[in-house]
Tab-separated table of C-alpha atoms in Angstrom:
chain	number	residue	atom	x	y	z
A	430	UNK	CA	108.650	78.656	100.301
A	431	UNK	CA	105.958	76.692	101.942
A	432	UNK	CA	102.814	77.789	99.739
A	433	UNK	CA	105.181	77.284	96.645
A	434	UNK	CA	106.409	74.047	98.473
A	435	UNK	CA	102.456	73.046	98.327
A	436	UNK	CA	101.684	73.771	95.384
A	437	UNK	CA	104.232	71.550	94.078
A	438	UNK	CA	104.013	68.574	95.895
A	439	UNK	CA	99.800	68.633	96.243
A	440	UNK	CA	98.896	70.227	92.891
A	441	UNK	CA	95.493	69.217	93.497
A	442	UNK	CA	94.783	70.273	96.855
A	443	UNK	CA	96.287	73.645	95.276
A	444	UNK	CA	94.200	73.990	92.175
A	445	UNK	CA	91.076	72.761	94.111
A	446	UNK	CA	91.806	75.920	96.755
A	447	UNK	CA	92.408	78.084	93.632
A	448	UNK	CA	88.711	77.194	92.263
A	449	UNK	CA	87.036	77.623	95.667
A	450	UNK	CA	88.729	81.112	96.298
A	451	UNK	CA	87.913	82.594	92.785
A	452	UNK	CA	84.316	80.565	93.135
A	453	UNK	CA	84.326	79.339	89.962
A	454	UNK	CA	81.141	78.620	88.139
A	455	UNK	CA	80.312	74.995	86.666
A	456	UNK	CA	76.802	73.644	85.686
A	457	UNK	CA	78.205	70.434	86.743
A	458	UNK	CA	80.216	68.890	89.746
A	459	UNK	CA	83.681	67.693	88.921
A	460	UNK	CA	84.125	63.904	89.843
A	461	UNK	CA	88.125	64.476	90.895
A	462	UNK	CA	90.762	67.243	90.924
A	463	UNK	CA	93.613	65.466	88.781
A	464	UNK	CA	92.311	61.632	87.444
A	465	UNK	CA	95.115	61.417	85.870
A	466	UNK	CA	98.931	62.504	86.406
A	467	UNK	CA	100.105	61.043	83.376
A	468	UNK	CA	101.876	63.475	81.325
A	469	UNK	CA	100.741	64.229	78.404
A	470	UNK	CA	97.111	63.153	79.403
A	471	UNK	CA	96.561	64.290	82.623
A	472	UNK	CA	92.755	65.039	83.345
A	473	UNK	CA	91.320	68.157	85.179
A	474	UNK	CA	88.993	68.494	87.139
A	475	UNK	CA	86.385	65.841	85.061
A	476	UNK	CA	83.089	66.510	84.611
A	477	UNK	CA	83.132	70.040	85.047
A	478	UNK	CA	81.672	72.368	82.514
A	479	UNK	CA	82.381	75.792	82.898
A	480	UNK	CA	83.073	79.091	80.226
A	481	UNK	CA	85.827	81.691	79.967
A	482	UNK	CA	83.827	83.986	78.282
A	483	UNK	CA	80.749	84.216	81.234
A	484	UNK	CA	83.164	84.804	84.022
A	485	UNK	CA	85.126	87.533	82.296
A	486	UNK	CA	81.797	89.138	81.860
A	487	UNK	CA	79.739	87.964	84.474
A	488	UNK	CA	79.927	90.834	87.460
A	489	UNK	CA	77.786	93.451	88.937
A	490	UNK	CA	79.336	95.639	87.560
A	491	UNK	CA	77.656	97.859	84.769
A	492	UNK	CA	78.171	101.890	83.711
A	493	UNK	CA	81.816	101.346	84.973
A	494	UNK	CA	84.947	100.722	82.087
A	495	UNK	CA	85.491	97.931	80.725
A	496	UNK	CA	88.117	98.919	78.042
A	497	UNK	CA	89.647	102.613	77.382
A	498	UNK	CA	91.229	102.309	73.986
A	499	UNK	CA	93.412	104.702	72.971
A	500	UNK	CA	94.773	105.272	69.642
A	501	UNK	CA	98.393	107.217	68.813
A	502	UNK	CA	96.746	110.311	67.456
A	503	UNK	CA	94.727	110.484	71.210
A	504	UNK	CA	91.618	108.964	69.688
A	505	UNK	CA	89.999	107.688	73.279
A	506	UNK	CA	87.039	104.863	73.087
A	507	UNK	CA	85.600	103.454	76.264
A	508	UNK	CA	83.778	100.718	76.600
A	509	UNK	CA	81.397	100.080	79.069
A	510	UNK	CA	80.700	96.423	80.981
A	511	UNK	CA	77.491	96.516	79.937
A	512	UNK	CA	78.408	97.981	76.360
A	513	UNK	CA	80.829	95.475	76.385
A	514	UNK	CA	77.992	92.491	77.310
A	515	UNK	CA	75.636	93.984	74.288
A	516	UNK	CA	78.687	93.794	71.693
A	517	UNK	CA	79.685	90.608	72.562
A	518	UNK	CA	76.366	89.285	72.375
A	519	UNK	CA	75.652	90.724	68.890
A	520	UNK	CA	79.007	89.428	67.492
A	521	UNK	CA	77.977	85.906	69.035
A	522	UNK	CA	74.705	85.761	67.982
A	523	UNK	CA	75.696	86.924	64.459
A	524	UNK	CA	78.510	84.002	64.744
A	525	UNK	CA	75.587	81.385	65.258
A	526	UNK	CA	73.631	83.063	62.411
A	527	UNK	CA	76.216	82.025	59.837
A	528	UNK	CA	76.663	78.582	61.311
A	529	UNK	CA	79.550	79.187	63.969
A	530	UNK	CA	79.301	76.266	67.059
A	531	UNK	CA	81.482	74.801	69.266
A	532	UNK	CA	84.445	73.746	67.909
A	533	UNK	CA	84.557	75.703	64.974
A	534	UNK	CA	87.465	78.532	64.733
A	535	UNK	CA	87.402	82.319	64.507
A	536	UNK	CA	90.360	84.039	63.951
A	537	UNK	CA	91.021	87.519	64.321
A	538	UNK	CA	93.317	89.719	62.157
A	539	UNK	CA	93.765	92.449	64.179
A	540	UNK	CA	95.395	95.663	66.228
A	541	UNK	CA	94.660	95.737	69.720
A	542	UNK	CA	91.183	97.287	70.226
A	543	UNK	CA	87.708	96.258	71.231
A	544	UNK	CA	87.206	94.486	68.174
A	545	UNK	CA	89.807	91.724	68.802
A	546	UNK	CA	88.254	91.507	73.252
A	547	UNK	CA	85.137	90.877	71.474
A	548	UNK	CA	86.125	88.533	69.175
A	549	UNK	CA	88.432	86.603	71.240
A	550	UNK	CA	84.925	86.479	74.545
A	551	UNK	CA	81.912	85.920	71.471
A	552	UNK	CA	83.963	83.155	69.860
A	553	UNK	CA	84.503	81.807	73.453
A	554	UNK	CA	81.030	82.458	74.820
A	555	UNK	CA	79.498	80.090	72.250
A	556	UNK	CA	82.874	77.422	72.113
A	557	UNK	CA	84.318	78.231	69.408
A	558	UNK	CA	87.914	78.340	69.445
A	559	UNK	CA	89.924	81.598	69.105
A	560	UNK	CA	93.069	82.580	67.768
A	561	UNK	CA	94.880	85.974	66.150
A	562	UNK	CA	97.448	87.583	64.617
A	563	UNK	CA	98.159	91.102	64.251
A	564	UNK	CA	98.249	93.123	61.401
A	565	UNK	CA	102.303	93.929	60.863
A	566	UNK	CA	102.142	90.064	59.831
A	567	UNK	CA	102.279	89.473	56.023
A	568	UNK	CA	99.363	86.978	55.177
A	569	UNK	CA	102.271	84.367	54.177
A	570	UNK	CA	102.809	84.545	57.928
A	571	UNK	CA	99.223	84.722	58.930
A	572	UNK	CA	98.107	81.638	56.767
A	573	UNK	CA	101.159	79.442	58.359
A	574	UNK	CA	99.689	80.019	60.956
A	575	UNK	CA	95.553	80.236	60.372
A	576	UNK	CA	95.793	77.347	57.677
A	577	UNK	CA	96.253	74.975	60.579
A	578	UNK	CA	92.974	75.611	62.158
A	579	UNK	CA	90.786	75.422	59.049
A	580	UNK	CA	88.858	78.843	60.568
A	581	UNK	CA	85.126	79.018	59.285
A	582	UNK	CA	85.044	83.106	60.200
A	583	UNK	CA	88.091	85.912	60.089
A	584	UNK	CA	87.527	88.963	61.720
A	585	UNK	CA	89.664	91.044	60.238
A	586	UNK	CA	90.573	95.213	59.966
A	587	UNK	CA	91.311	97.006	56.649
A	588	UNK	CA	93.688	99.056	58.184
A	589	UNK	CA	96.147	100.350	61.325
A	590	UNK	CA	98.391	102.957	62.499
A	591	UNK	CA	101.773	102.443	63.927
A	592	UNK	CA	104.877	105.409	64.826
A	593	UNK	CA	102.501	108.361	63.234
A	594	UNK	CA	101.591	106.367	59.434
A	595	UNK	CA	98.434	104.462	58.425
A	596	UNK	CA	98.758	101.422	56.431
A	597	UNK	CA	96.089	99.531	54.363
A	598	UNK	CA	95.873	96.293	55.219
A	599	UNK	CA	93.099	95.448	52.351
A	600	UNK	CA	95.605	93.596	49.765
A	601	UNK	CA	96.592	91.315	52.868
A	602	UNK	CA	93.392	90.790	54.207
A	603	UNK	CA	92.129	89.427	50.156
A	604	UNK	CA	95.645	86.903	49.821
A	605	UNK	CA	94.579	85.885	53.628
A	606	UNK	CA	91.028	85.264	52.357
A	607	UNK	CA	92.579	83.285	49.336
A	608	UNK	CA	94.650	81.385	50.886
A	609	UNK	CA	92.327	80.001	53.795
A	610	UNK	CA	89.668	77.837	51.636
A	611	UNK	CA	87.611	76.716	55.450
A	612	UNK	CA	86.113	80.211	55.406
A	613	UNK	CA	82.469	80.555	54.794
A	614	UNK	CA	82.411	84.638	56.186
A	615	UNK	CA	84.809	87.636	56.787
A	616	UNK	CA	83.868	90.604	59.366
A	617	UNK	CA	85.262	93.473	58.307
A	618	UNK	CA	86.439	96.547	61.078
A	619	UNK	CA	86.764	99.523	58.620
A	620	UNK	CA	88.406	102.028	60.605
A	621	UNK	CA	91.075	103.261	57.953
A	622	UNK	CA	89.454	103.350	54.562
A	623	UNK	CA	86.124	103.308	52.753
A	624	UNK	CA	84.353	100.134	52.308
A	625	UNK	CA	85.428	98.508	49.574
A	626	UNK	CA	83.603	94.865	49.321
A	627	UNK	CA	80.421	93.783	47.978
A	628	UNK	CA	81.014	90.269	48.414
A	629	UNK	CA	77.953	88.140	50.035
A	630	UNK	CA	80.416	86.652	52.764
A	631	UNK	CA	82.143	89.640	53.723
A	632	UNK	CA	80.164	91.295	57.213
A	633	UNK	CA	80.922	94.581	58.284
A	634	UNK	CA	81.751	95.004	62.143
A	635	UNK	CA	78.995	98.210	62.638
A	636	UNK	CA	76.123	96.147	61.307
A	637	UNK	CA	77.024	92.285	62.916
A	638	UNK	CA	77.540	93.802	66.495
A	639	UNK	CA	73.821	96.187	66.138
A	640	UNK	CA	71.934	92.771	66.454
A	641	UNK	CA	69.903	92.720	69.319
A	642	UNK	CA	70.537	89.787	71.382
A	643	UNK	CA	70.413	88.203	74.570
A	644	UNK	CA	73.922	87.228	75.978
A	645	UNK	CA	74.385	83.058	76.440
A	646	UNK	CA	77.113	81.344	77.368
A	647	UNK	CA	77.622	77.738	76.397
A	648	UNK	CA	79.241	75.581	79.530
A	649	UNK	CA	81.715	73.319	77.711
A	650	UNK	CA	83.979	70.797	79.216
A	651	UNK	CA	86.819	71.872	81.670
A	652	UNK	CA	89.384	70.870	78.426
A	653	UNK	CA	87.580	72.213	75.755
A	654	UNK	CA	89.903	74.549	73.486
A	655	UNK	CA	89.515	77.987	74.178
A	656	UNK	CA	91.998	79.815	72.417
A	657	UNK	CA	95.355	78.720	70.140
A	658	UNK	CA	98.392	80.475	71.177
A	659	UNK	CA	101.365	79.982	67.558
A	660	UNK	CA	105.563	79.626	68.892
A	661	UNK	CA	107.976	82.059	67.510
A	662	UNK	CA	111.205	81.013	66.865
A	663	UNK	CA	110.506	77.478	65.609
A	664	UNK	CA	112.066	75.565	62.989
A	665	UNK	CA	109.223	74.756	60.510
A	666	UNK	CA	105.681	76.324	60.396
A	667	UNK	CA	104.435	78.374	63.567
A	668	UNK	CA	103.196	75.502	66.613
A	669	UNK	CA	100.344	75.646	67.566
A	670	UNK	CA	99.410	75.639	71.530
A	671	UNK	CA	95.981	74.759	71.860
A	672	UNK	CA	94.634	76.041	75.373
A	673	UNK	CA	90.909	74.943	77.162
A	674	UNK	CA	88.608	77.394	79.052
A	675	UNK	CA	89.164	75.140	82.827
A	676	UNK	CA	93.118	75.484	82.907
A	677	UNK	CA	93.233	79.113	81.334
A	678	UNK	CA	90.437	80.192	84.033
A	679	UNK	CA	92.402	78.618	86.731
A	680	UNK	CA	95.614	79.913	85.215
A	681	UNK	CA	95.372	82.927	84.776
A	682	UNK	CA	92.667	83.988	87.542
A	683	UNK	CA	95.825	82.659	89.891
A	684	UNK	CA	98.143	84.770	87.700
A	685	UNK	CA	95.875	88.240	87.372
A	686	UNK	CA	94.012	87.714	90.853
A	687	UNK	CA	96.961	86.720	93.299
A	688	UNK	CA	100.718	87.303	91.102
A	689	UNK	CA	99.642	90.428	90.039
A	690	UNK	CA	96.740	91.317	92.551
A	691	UNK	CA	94.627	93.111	90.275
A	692	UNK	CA	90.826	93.594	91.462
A	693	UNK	CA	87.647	95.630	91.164
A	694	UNK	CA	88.745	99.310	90.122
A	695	UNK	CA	92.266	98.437	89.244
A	696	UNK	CA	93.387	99.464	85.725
A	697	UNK	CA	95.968	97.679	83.320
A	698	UNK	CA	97.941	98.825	81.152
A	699	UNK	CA	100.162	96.155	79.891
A	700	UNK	CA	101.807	97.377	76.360
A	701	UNK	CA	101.485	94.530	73.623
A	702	UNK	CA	100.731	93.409	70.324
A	703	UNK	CA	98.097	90.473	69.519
A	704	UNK	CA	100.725	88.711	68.563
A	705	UNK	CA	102.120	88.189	72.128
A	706	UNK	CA	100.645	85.920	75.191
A	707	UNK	CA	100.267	89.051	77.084
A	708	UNK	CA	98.027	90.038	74.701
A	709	UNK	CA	95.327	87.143	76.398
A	710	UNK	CA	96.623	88.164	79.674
A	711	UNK	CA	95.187	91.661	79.503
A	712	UNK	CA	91.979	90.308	78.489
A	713	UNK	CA	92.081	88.104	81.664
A	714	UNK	CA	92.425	91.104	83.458
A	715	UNK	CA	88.384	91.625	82.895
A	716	UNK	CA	88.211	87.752	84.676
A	717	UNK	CA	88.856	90.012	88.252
A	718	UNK	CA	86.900	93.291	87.264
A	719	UNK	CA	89.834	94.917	86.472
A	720	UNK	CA	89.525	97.918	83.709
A	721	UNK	CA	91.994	96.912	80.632
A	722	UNK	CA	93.688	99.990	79.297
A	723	UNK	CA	94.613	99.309	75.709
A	724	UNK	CA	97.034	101.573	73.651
A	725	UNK	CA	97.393	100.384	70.115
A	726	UNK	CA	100.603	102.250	68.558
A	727	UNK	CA	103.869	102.763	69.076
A	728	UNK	CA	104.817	102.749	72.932
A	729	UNK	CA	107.762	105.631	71.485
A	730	UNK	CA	105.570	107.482	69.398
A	731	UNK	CA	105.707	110.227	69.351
A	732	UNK	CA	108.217	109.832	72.045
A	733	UNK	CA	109.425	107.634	74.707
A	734	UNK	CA	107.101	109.179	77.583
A	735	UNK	CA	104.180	107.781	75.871
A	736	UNK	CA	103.104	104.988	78.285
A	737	UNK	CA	104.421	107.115	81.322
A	738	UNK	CA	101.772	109.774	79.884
A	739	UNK	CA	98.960	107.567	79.469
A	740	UNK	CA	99.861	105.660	82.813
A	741	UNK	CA	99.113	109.491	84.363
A	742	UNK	CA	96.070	110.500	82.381
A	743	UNK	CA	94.362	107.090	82.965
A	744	UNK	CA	95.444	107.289	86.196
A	745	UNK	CA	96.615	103.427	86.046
A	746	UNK	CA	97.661	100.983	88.681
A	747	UNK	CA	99.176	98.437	87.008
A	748	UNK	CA	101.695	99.368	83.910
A	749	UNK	CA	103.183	96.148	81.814
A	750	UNK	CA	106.279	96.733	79.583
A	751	UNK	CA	109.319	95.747	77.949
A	752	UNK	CA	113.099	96.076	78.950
A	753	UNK	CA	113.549	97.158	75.668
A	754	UNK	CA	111.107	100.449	76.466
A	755	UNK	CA	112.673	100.927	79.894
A	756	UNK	CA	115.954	100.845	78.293
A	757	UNK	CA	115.050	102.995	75.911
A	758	UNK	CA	113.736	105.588	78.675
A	759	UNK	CA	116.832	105.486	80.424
A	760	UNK	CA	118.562	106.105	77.539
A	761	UNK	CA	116.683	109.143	77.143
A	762	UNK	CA	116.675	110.426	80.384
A	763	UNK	CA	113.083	110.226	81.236
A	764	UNK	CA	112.649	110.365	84.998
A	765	UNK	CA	108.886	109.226	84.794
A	766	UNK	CA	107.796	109.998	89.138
A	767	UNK	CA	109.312	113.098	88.672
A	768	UNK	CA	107.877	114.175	85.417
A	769	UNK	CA	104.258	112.993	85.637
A	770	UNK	CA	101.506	111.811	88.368
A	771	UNK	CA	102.220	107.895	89.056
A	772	UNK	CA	100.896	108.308	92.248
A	773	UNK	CA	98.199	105.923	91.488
A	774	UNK	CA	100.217	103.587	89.946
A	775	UNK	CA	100.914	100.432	92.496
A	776	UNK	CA	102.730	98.320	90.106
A	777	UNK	CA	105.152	97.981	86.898
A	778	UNK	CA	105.997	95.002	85.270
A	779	UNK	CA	108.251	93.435	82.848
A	780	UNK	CA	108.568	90.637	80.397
A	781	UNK	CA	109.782	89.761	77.073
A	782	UNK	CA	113.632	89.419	77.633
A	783	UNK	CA	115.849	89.819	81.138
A	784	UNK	CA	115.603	92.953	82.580
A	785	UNK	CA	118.931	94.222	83.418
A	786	UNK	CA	119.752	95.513	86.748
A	787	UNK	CA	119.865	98.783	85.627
A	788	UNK	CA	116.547	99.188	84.634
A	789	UNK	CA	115.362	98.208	88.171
């Protein structure tokens, strides 16, 4: 009760001890914690220039994972931190090529992967401004929500797989081209299906991310948007929730670093769509070194022991679900410490909805 007493009554002194103990790296000195406490309008940390992107990547640590993606037919990628640096480095550089700065938006139409970390960390590196759907959306959906941001670049995959069938996402992807008129480029990910554009502003992932470049990060203001986060459940068109690189470094390295006390050699394995918040949580896990296991499919394909398997052969510490899922495995009778090797997993967690006593 006392910290949380603190933190309440001396937000400043609190966030100030937050920066210090996660070091955080501006080109600039801050003149004040909190100018202002008028709300809306209140001013962090002024002066301070800092990026999201360089501290997520910025650690000595190199051959280790970054990301093991895994795919519902077993389909394993990892992703090294230094494979991870070169990608994002290419896509960024490749961004600046066509004319992509700060301030501009990138949006990502896309299953959880590599693709859509590297979006989300090359838009940010250079301040740009992020923001993504996923791909069960129609493109009604995704332009309500895209056509608010005026993007200059989609990223965007042809295709996905979801509870054992593949789907071709190509006719979506062209009305989500059409009906976003801002957009001077589209990078494909072909995964599922054959190329199928010859269009001048249509960029295919494998070549933009092969460009050799050296990784820079530009230091933008402590408010600066980083990302845009859409409501659900809104009268009206989708609201947008515009985020800056100072509070979601703050945020979220308090969140990932202390709440859920992940750190060098942890792994994550939090089960969400892009779609979801969580979704930029798990990529937050890189801000503390942390490993980000990401499974994109269905978490009861092709039964409900998925995640419990993958928790074992990834040999996870950290597992993030739904009460829906555990539900579902208690339905089924899945005792998961009895039937597989958790022994190196320290923590679960839950969000989405309550989570009913009897799941605990």
């Amino acid at each position: 009760p006392g910290l949380w007493q603190w933190s309440t009554d001396r937000i400043d002194q609190f966030w100030e001890a937050v920066w210090t103990f996660f070091d955080i790296d501006s080109a600039t000195a801050y003149d004040s914690v909190l100018s202002d406490e008028t709300m809306p309008g209140a001013q962090w940390f002024p002066g301070a220039t800092v990026n999201y992107a360089e501290h997520a990547l910025d650690n000595d640590l190199h051959d280790q994972d970054a990301l093991v993606c895994i795919r519902e037919d077993g389909r394993t990628e990892t992703v090294s931190w230094d494979q991870l640096r070169r990608r994002v480095g290419a896509l960024a550089a490749s961004l600046r090529s066509v004319g992509v700065g700060r301030g501009d938006r990138v949006v990502g139409y896309l299953p959880p992967g590599q693709h859509a970390v590297i979006g989300l960390l090359a838009a940010a590196s250079i301040g740009a401004i992020w923001s993504q759907c996923a791909q069960d959306f129609a493109a009604g959906a995704v332009i309500d929500r895209f056509g608010q941001l005026e993007p200059t670049v989609l990223i965007a995959a042809d295709g996905y797989s979801y509870n054992g069938r593949s789907y071709d996402r190509r006719p979506e992807v062209d009305k989500v081209r059409a009906g976003l008129p801002t957009l001077t480029h589209t990078i494909v990910v072909d995964h599922h299906v054959e190329k199928a554009y010859a269009d001048p502003a249509v960029l295919f992932w494998n070549d933009v991310i092969t460009t050799e470049a050296t990784l820079q990060f530009d230091k933008v203001p402590f408010e600066q948007p980083l990302w845009v986060l859409f409501s659900s459940g809104t009268t009206g068109l989708p609201k947008g929730i515009v985020h800056g690189h100072g509070g979601i470094l703050l945020a979220l390295l308090s969140l990932v670093g202390l709440h859920m006390d992940l750190r060098e050699g942890d792994k994550l394995l939090w089960y969400t769509s892009t779609n979801w918040m969580m979704w930029n949580v798990v990529v937050s896990s890189l801000l503390t070194g942390t490993t980000a296991v990401i499974y994109d499919g269905s978490p009861t394909y092709p039964d409900t022991t998925t995640l419990w398997r993958l928790a074992d052969e990834q040999k996870v510490t950290f597992l993030g679900t739904s009460p829906g899922h555990l539900q579902a495995c208690a339905r089924a009778g899945i005792s998961p410490g009895t039937r597989f090797d958790l022994t190196a997993l320290r923590t679960v967690g839950s969000t989405g909805s309550p989570l009913p006593a009897s799941c605990y």
